[in-house]
mmCIF file of C-alpha atoms and ligand atoms in Angstrom:
data_model
loop_
_atom_site.group_PDB
_atom_site.id
_atom_site.type_symbol
_atom_site.label_atom_id
_atom_site.label_comp_id
_atom_site.label_asym_id
_atom_site.label_seq_id
_atom_site.Cartn_x
_atom_site.Cartn_y
_atom_site.Cartn_z
ATOM 1 C CA VAL A 40 -14.091 23.664 11.355
ATOM 2 C CA GLY A 41 -17.032 22.377 11.750
ATOM 3 C CA ILE A 42 -18.863 18.630 9.981
ATOM 4 C CA LEU A 43 -21.178 21.274 7.898
ATOM 5 C CA ALA A 44 -18.498 23.280 6.452
ATOM 6 C CA ARG A 45 -16.418 19.749 5.104
ATOM 7 C CA PRO A 46 -16.698 19.530 1.528
ATOM 8 C CA LEU A 47 -18.552 16.634 -0.579
ATOM 9 C CA LEU A 48 -15.278 14.824 -0.966
ATOM 10 C CA ALA A 49 -14.381 14.489 2.942
ATOM 11 C CA LEU A 50 -18.126 13.235 3.345
ATOM 12 C CA LEU A 51 -17.205 10.345 1.153
ATOM 13 C CA ILE A 52 -14.472 9.120 2.875
ATOM 14 C CA ARG A 53 -16.293 7.131 5.951
ATOM 15 C CA ARG A 54 -14.253 4.174 6.024
ATOM 16 C CA ALA A 55 -10.105 4.201 4.966
ATOM 17 C CA LEU A 56 -7.594 2.261 5.488
ATOM 18 C CA LEU A 57 -4.114 3.439 7.098
ATOM 19 C CA ILE A 58 -0.683 1.025 6.332
ATOM 20 C CA THR A 59 1.760 1.830 8.615
ATOM 21 C CA ASN A 60 5.319 0.668 8.357
ATOM 22 C CA PRO A 61 6.517 0.185 11.910
ATOM 23 C CA ALA A 62 10.493 0.131 10.550
ATOM 24 C CA SER A 63 9.859 3.817 9.702
ATOM 25 C CA ARG A 64 10.869 5.638 13.187
ATOM 26 C CA ARG A 65 8.635 8.720 12.282
ATOM 27 C CA ALA A 66 5.858 6.355 11.479
ATOM 28 C CA ALA A 67 6.027 4.597 14.913
ATOM 29 C CA ARG A 68 5.790 8.056 16.453
ATOM 30 C CA LEU A 69 3.395 9.377 14.610
ATOM 31 C CA ARG A 70 0.902 6.623 14.412
ATOM 32 C CA GLY A 71 -1.352 7.683 17.464
ATOM 33 C CA THR A 72 -1.630 11.039 16.127
ATOM 34 C CA ALA A 73 -2.849 10.042 13.105
ATOM 35 C CA GLU A 74 -5.280 7.848 14.301
ATOM 36 C CA GLN A 75 -6.647 10.591 16.634
ATOM 37 C CA ALA A 76 -6.891 13.262 13.100
ATOM 38 C CA PHE A 77 -9.445 10.584 11.194
ATOM 39 C CA ALA A 78 -11.167 10.324 14.452
ATOM 40 C CA LYS A 79 -11.650 13.525 15.205
ATOM 41 C CA LEU A 80 -12.625 13.926 11.295
ATOM 42 C CA GLY A 81 -15.343 10.994 11.591
ATOM 43 C CA VAL A 82 -13.384 8.801 9.820
ATOM 44 C CA GLU A 83 -13.431 4.950 10.595
ATOM 45 C CA LEU A 84 -9.824 3.319 10.533
ATOM 46 C CA THR A 85 -8.160 0.298 10.215
ATOM 47 C CA VAL A 86 -4.702 0.070 10.585
ATOM 48 C CA ALA A 87 -2.370 -2.622 9.042
ATOM 49 C CA GLU A 88 1.350 -3.180 10.027
ATOM 50 C CA THR A 89 3.859 -3.552 7.343
ATOM 51 C CA ARG A 90 5.779 -6.570 8.248
ATOM 52 C CA TYR A 91 8.534 -6.837 5.309
ATOM 53 C CA ALA A 92 9.549 -5.357 2.202
ATOM 54 C CA GLY A 93 6.431 -5.453 -0.448
ATOM 55 C CA HIS A 94 3.855 -6.216 2.151
ATOM 56 C CA ALA A 95 2.492 -2.768 1.627
ATOM 57 C CA GLY A 96 1.739 -3.418 -1.703
ATOM 58 C CA GLU A 97 0.127 -6.483 -1.075
ATOM 59 C CA ILE A 98 -1.842 -5.364 1.765
ATOM 60 C CA ALA A 99 -3.187 -2.815 -0.517
ATOM 61 C CA ALA A 100 -3.990 -4.984 -3.099
ATOM 62 C CA ALA A 101 -6.080 -7.657 -0.932
ATOM 63 C CA ARG A 102 -7.259 -4.933 1.467
ATOM 64 C CA GLY A 103 -7.640 -1.478 -0.477
ATOM 65 C CA GLY A 104 -10.826 -2.060 -2.292
ATOM 66 C CA GLU A 105 -13.189 -2.725 0.528
ATOM 67 C CA TYR A 106 -12.534 1.157 1.563
ATOM 68 C CA ASP A 107 -13.450 4.576 0.085
ATOM 69 C CA ALA A 108 -9.555 5.283 0.282
ATOM 70 C CA VAL A 109 -6.150 4.037 1.285
ATOM 71 C CA PHE A 110 -3.564 5.968 3.078
ATOM 72 C CA THR A 111 0.162 5.205 3.999
ATOM 73 C CA LEU A 112 2.650 6.440 7.039
ATOM 74 C CA GLY A 113 5.563 5.725 6.264
ATOM 75 C CA GLY A 114 8.433 6.605 3.808
ATOM 76 C CA ASP A 115 8.269 6.576 -0.101
ATOM 77 C CA GLY A 116 8.831 3.351 -0.382
ATOM 78 C CA THR A 117 5.107 2.788 1.149
ATOM 79 C CA ALA A 118 3.452 4.783 -0.774
ATOM 80 C CA MET A 119 4.638 3.332 -4.008
ATOM 81 C CA GLU A 120 4.073 -0.251 -3.007
ATOM 82 C CA ALA A 121 0.776 0.980 -2.809
ATOM 83 C CA ALA A 122 0.534 3.239 -5.538
ATOM 84 C CA THR A 123 1.704 0.782 -7.707
ATOM 85 C CA ALA A 124 -0.737 -2.272 -6.037
ATOM 86 C CA LEU A 125 -4.093 0.137 -6.400
ATOM 87 C CA SER A 126 -2.653 1.342 -10.247
ATOM 88 C CA GLY A 127 -5.739 1.445 -12.444
ATOM 89 C CA SER A 128 -8.124 0.397 -9.801
ATOM 90 C CA GLY A 129 -9.152 4.012 -9.091
ATOM 91 C CA VAL A 130 -9.117 3.520 -5.454
ATOM 92 C CA PRO A 131 -7.453 6.926 -3.926
ATOM 93 C CA ILE A 132 -4.198 7.359 -2.101
ATOM 94 C CA GLY A 133 -3.468 9.759 0.772
ATOM 95 C CA VAL A 134 0.238 9.853 1.344
ATOM 96 C CA LEU A 135 0.992 10.495 4.722
ATOM 97 C CA PRO A 136 4.570 12.159 5.437
ATOM 98 C CA GLY A 137 5.846 9.498 7.587
ATOM 99 C CA GLY A 138 9.844 8.793 6.799
ATOM 100 C CA THR A 139 12.761 10.747 6.225
ATOM 101 C CA GLY A 140 12.583 12.624 2.480
ATOM 102 C CA ASN A 141 8.675 12.296 1.892
ATOM 103 C CA LEU A 142 8.709 13.360 -1.532
ATOM 104 C CA LEU A 143 6.196 12.581 -2.352
ATOM 105 C CA ALA A 144 4.415 13.782 0.144
ATOM 106 C CA ARG A 145 5.626 17.232 -0.568
ATOM 107 C CA ALA A 146 5.547 16.871 -4.134
ATOM 108 C CA VAL A 147 1.985 17.244 -3.784
ATOM 109 C CA GLY A 148 1.986 19.857 -1.008
ATOM 110 C CA THR A 149 0.860 17.901 1.818
ATOM 111 C CA PRO A 150 1.050 19.471 5.735
ATOM 112 C CA LEU A 151 4.587 17.611 7.184
ATOM 113 C CA ARG A 152 2.322 17.736 10.523
ATOM 114 C CA ILE A 153 0.864 14.642 10.676
ATOM 115 C CA GLY A 154 -2.107 16.047 12.234
ATOM 116 C CA ARG A 155 -2.993 18.769 9.795
ATOM 117 C CA ALA A 156 -1.705 16.496 6.456
ATOM 118 C CA VAL A 157 -5.129 14.114 7.504
ATOM 119 C CA GLY A 158 -6.749 17.303 7.643
ATOM 120 C CA ALA A 159 -5.799 18.615 4.456
ATOM 121 C CA LEU A 160 -6.170 15.057 2.474
ATOM 122 C CA LEU A 161 -9.577 14.199 3.929
ATOM 123 C CA ASP A 162 -10.452 18.460 2.269
ATOM 124 C CA GLY A 163 -8.503 17.389 -0.506
ATOM 125 C CA GLU A 164 -9.018 16.637 -3.819
ATOM 126 C CA ILE A 165 -8.620 13.869 -6.180
ATOM 127 C CA ARG A 166 -6.044 13.924 -8.802
ATOM 128 C CA ARG A 167 -4.689 11.025 -11.177
ATOM 129 C CA ILE A 168 -0.936 11.203 -12.638
ATOM 130 C CA ASP A 169 0.883 9.168 -14.672
ATOM 131 C CA LEU A 170 3.512 6.703 -13.050
ATOM 132 C CA GLY A 171 6.809 5.546 -14.681
ATOM 133 C CA ARG A 172 6.929 1.953 -14.745
ATOM 134 C CA PHE A 173 10.391 0.230 -15.026
ATOM 135 C CA ARG A 174 10.661 -2.537 -17.983
ATOM 136 C CA PRO A 175 10.685 -5.638 -17.187
ATOM 137 C CA GLY A 176 8.811 -5.933 -14.077
ATOM 138 C CA ASP A 177 6.612 -4.097 -11.379
ATOM 139 C CA THR A 178 8.372 -1.547 -9.525
ATOM 140 C CA ARG A 179 6.974 2.176 -10.427
ATOM 141 C CA PHE A 180 8.020 5.812 -9.672
ATOM 142 C CA ALA A 181 6.308 8.653 -9.489
ATOM 143 C CA ILE A 182 8.790 11.082 -8.821
ATOM 144 C CA ALA A 183 12.284 10.788 -10.757
ATOM 145 C CA ALA A 184 14.265 7.967 -11.507
ATOM 146 C CA GLY A 185 18.266 8.375 -12.258
ATOM 147 C CA VAL A 186 21.567 8.125 -12.468
ATOM 148 C CA GLY A 187 23.848 10.364 -10.457
ATOM 149 C CA ILE A 188 23.369 13.129 -8.571
ATOM 150 C CA ASP A 189 20.074 11.759 -7.518
ATOM 151 C CA ALA A 190 21.555 8.439 -7.377
ATOM 152 C CA SER A 191 24.592 9.582 -4.866
ATOM 153 C CA MET A 192 22.654 12.477 -2.412
ATOM 154 C CA VAL A 193 20.589 8.961 -1.433
ATOM 155 C CA GLU A 194 23.455 7.344 -0.831
ATOM 156 C CA ARG A 195 25.621 10.445 0.878
ATOM 157 C CA THR A 196 22.582 12.159 2.878
ATOM 158 C CA PRO A 197 22.809 11.197 6.336
ATOM 159 C CA VAL A 198 19.357 9.585 7.805
ATOM 160 C CA ARG A 199 19.698 12.089 10.652
ATOM 161 C CA LEU A 200 20.132 15.017 8.848
ATOM 162 C CA LYS A 201 17.451 13.638 5.960
ATOM 163 C CA ARG A 202 15.048 13.505 8.931
ATOM 164 C CA ARG A 203 16.400 17.382 10.064
ATOM 165 C CA PHE A 204 16.365 19.067 6.962
ATOM 166 C CA GLY A 205 13.688 17.319 4.693
ATOM 167 C CA VAL A 206 14.130 17.750 1.329
ATOM 168 C CA MET A 207 16.810 20.973 1.765
ATOM 169 C CA ALA A 208 19.051 17.839 3.157
ATOM 170 C CA TYR A 209 18.836 16.506 -0.482
ATOM 171 C CA VAL A 210 19.645 19.239 -2.374
ATOM 172 C CA ALA A 211 22.414 20.728 -0.363
ATOM 173 C CA THR A 212 23.493 16.863 -1.081
ATOM 174 C CA ALA A 213 22.723 17.303 -4.932
ATOM 175 C CA SER A 214 24.778 20.289 -5.799
ATOM 176 C CA ARG A 215 27.560 18.753 -3.698
ATOM 177 C CA ALA A 216 27.324 15.333 -5.478
ATOM 178 C CA ALA A 217 26.998 17.414 -9.223
ATOM 179 C CA LEU A 218 30.271 19.876 -8.254
ATOM 180 C CA SER A 219 32.174 16.749 -7.028
ATOM 181 C CA ALA A 220 31.510 14.231 -10.027
ATOM 182 C CA VAL A 221 32.910 17.323 -11.623
ATOM 183 C CA ILE A 222 35.840 18.082 -9.630
ATOM 184 C CA ARG A 223 37.058 14.365 -9.305
ATOM 185 C CA ARG A 224 35.795 13.831 -13.464
ATOM 186 C CA ASP A 225 33.406 11.171 -12.451
ATOM 187 C CA PHE A 226 31.759 11.197 -15.885
ATOM 188 C CA PHE A 227 29.635 7.899 -17.801
ATOM 189 C CA THR A 228 29.031 8.100 -21.358
ATOM 190 C CA LEU A 229 25.482 7.858 -21.570
ATOM 191 C CA ARG A 230 23.684 6.773 -24.203
ATOM 192 C CA LEU A 231 19.494 7.851 -24.089
ATOM 193 C CA THR A 232 17.183 6.849 -25.908
ATOM 194 C CA VAL A 233 13.966 8.448 -26.176
ATOM 195 C CA ASP A 234 10.836 6.905 -27.905
ATOM 196 C CA GLY A 235 13.295 5.348 -30.191
ATOM 197 C CA LYS A 236 16.355 8.414 -30.995
ATOM 198 C CA VAL A 237 19.014 7.636 -29.373
ATOM 199 C CA GLU A 238 21.558 10.814 -27.808
ATOM 200 C CA GLU A 239 24.946 10.577 -26.823
ATOM 201 C CA ARG A 240 26.816 12.172 -24.342
ATOM 202 C CA ARG A 241 29.462 12.345 -21.689
ATOM 203 C CA ALA A 242 27.005 13.458 -18.535
ATOM 204 C CA VAL A 243 27.396 13.590 -14.845
ATOM 205 C CA ALA A 244 23.903 12.869 -14.430
ATOM 206 C CA VAL A 245 20.541 11.915 -15.946
ATOM 207 C CA MET A 246 17.083 11.738 -14.558
ATOM 208 C CA ILE A 247 13.672 11.169 -15.834
ATOM 209 C CA ALA A 248 11.195 13.097 -14.450
ATOM 210 C CA ASN A 249 7.518 12.924 -13.730
ATOM 211 C CA PHE A 250 6.825 15.404 -11.409
ATOM 212 C CA GLY A 251 8.405 18.282 -12.572
ATOM 213 C CA ALA A 252 8.893 20.118 -9.383
ATOM 214 C CA VAL A 253 9.497 19.090 -5.544
ATOM 215 C CA LEU A 254 10.236 21.146 -2.114
ATOM 216 C CA ASN A 255 7.054 23.510 -3.206
ATOM 217 C CA ASP A 256 8.355 24.761 -6.489
ATOM 218 C CA ARG A 257 11.829 25.806 -5.564
ATOM 219 C CA ILE A 258 13.486 23.511 -7.235
ATOM 220 C CA THR A 259 12.586 21.968 -10.836
ATOM 221 C CA PHE A 260 14.100 19.389 -13.328
ATOM 222 C CA GLY A 261 12.724 21.141 -15.800
ATOM 223 C CA PRO A 262 10.579 22.755 -18.704
ATOM 224 C CA GLY A 263 7.324 22.031 -19.390
ATOM 225 C CA ILE A 264 7.501 19.174 -17.275
ATOM 226 C CA GLN A 265 4.038 17.788 -16.369
ATOM 227 C CA VAL A 266 2.478 14.961 -14.026
ATOM 228 C CA ASP A 267 -0.141 13.652 -16.233
ATOM 229 C CA ASP A 268 0.361 14.461 -19.829
ATOM 230 C CA GLY A 269 1.300 11.334 -20.543
ATOM 231 C CA VAL A 270 5.291 11.559 -20.708
ATOM 232 C CA LEU A 271 8.595 11.212 -19.048
ATOM 233 C CA ASP A 272 11.129 13.987 -19.128
ATOM 234 C CA ALA A 273 14.580 13.184 -19.018
ATOM 235 C CA CYS A 274 16.890 15.586 -17.973
ATOM 236 C CA VAL A 275 20.793 14.983 -18.581
ATOM 237 C CA TYR A 276 23.151 16.986 -17.178
ATOM 238 C CA SER A 277 26.627 16.980 -18.331
ATOM 239 C CA PRO A 278 28.953 20.281 -17.525
ATOM 240 C CA ALA A 279 32.220 20.408 -19.084
ATOM 241 C CA ASN A 280 33.955 21.751 -15.679
ATOM 242 C CA LEU A 281 33.572 23.176 -12.132
ATOM 243 C CA ARG A 282 31.876 26.652 -13.747
ATOM 244 C CA GLU A 283 29.304 24.796 -16.167
ATOM 245 C CA ALA A 284 28.044 22.550 -12.784
ATOM 246 C CA LEU A 285 27.756 25.552 -11.092
ATOM 247 C CA GLY A 286 25.700 26.907 -13.881
ATOM 248 C CA ILE A 287 23.482 24.365 -13.796
ATOM 249 C CA MET A 288 22.924 24.952 -10.178
ATOM 250 C CA TRP A 289 21.808 28.135 -10.611
ATOM 251 C CA ARG A 290 19.550 27.949 -13.624
ATOM 252 C CA LEU A 291 17.679 25.114 -12.239
ATOM 253 C CA LEU A 292 17.478 27.519 -8.977
ATOM 254 C CA ARG A 293 16.323 30.217 -11.272
ATOM 255 C CA LYS A 294 14.323 27.603 -13.579
ATOM 256 C CA ASP A 295 16.041 28.931 -16.143
ATOM 257 C CA PHE A 296 15.633 26.091 -18.812
ATOM 258 C CA ARG A 297 16.998 27.986 -22.159
ATOM 259 C CA SER A 298 19.419 24.887 -24.047
ATOM 260 C CA HIS A 299 22.324 24.895 -22.877
ATOM 261 C CA ARG A 300 25.414 22.702 -23.888
ATOM 262 C CA SER A 301 25.957 21.482 -20.045
ATOM 263 C CA SER A 302 21.611 20.514 -19.869
ATOM 264 C CA ILE A 303 19.377 18.835 -22.181
ATOM 265 C CA TYR A 304 15.837 18.086 -21.511
ATOM 266 C CA LEU A 305 14.002 15.425 -23.757
ATOM 267 C CA SER A 306 10.262 14.093 -23.306
ATOM 268 C CA GLY A 307 8.775 10.890 -24.150
ATOM 269 C CA ARG A 308 7.141 7.553 -23.511
ATOM 270 C CA HIS A 309 9.865 5.065 -23.234
ATOM 271 C CA ILE A 310 13.200 5.861 -22.037
ATOM 272 C CA ARG A 311 16.076 3.592 -22.095
ATOM 273 C CA VAL A 312 19.371 4.782 -20.425
ATOM 274 C CA GLU A 313 22.701 2.890 -20.761
ATOM 275 C CA THR A 314 25.812 4.494 -18.819
ATOM 276 C CA ASP A 315 29.797 3.203 -19.254
ATOM 277 C CA PRO A 316 30.889 2.276 -16.874
ATOM 278 C CA PRO A 317 27.752 0.817 -15.357
ATOM 279 C CA ARG A 318 26.100 2.948 -12.908
ATOM 280 C CA THR A 319 23.759 2.534 -9.762
ATOM 281 C CA TYR A 320 20.709 4.150 -10.451
ATOM 282 C CA GLN A 321 17.878 5.172 -7.834
ATOM 283 C CA ALA A 322 13.848 6.044 -8.010
ATOM 284 C CA ASP A 323 11.974 7.817 -5.577
ATOM 285 C CA GLY A 324 14.908 7.900 -3.703
ATOM 286 C CA GLU A 325 15.663 3.717 -3.465
ATOM 287 C CA LEU A 326 18.233 2.859 -4.767
ATOM 288 C CA LEU A 327 17.445 -0.462 -7.054
ATOM 289 C CA GLY A 328 20.309 -1.580 -9.486
ATOM 290 C CA THR A 329 22.799 -1.079 -11.693
ATOM 291 C CA THR A 330 22.125 0.540 -15.721
ATOM 292 C CA PRO A 331 21.161 -0.385 -17.822
ATOM 293 C CA PHE A 332 17.554 0.345 -17.165
ATOM 294 C CA GLU A 333 14.230 0.858 -19.282
ATOM 295 C CA VAL A 334 11.033 2.764 -18.449
ATOM 296 C CA GLU A 335 7.630 3.545 -19.681
ATOM 297 C CA VAL A 336 5.206 6.302 -18.722
ATOM 298 C CA GLU A 337 1.564 4.561 -17.432
ATOM 299 C CA PRO A 338 -0.940 7.592 -18.108
ATOM 300 C CA LEU A 339 -2.800 8.574 -15.399
ATOM 301 C CA ALA A 340 -1.741 5.241 -13.469
ATOM 302 C CA ALA A 341 -2.344 6.780 -9.622
ATOM 303 C CA THR A 342 -5.325 7.952 -8.041
ATOM 304 C CA LEU A 343 -4.315 10.758 -5.352
ATOM 305 C CA LEU A 344 -5.535 12.258 -2.548
ATOM 306 C CA VAL A 345 -4.064 15.748 -2.612
ATOM 307 C CA PRO A 346 -4.889 18.843 -0.739
ATOM 308 C CA ARG A 347 -6.717 21.481 -2.317
ATOM 309 C CA ARG A 348 -4.859 24.458 -4.065
HETATM 310 MG MG1 LIG B 671 4.763 14.256 -18.172
#
């Protein structure tokens, strides 16, 4: 593809900032490949390395505005720090798959090979998406926050497995976690408040989803979840027994979201999650703390570079 065939957007990205997290071994290994890809496409690149947690956000906030776009090469944590720092600024963020799970890069369909990812994003389009924001505080998430299946799978999925099999490792681990929660009778009482309405039930997992699908649409969290509709979607999984737990996975894989006593879906702008007993919760694959937690939607807060459909 010659320079004349490149679309308008690519021509607008002349100067880019690449924030890379050398603590991610994949990012460290792929940095040279990324730099070459930018150079080949005629983009003047400045590289900034993060030194500590929170540094990616500081770099993006201090310097992001000087560039046509900010790219991150690290895990989802690095990407979300930059997205949070640039939230509302209109500076587009290109998330390169430089971590182990790469949930965000996968969710927008970015190729996993770095050279191809750089090309696809420079050739891509701009998409504004909602973010979830924890209250109080500044922490945001792009994919999902939750308790149960997703928190357990982050704790239990070995790093080597995540790197090798990516999100499929999460799916396998998630199924196992859901089933084992039922086998161990590891339920909690969930009190979920969505825009003031309270729902209380025994559950094994609850997910607050922003993106409705990851894995190129092979697994979805719930019905009609849109990443730019100004609401978050709570998905509550409460199987009473092994058969119902298997049924949840089966319905997820088949994208069957008809109402069922073992899985309910509620959407709203403000969601509070309380559990008895208290449980750890995570967002975008990072363990964040112990319930209760409260999130609200920030409509169209992040501007992402995504591959063209
Ligand atoms: Mg939504």
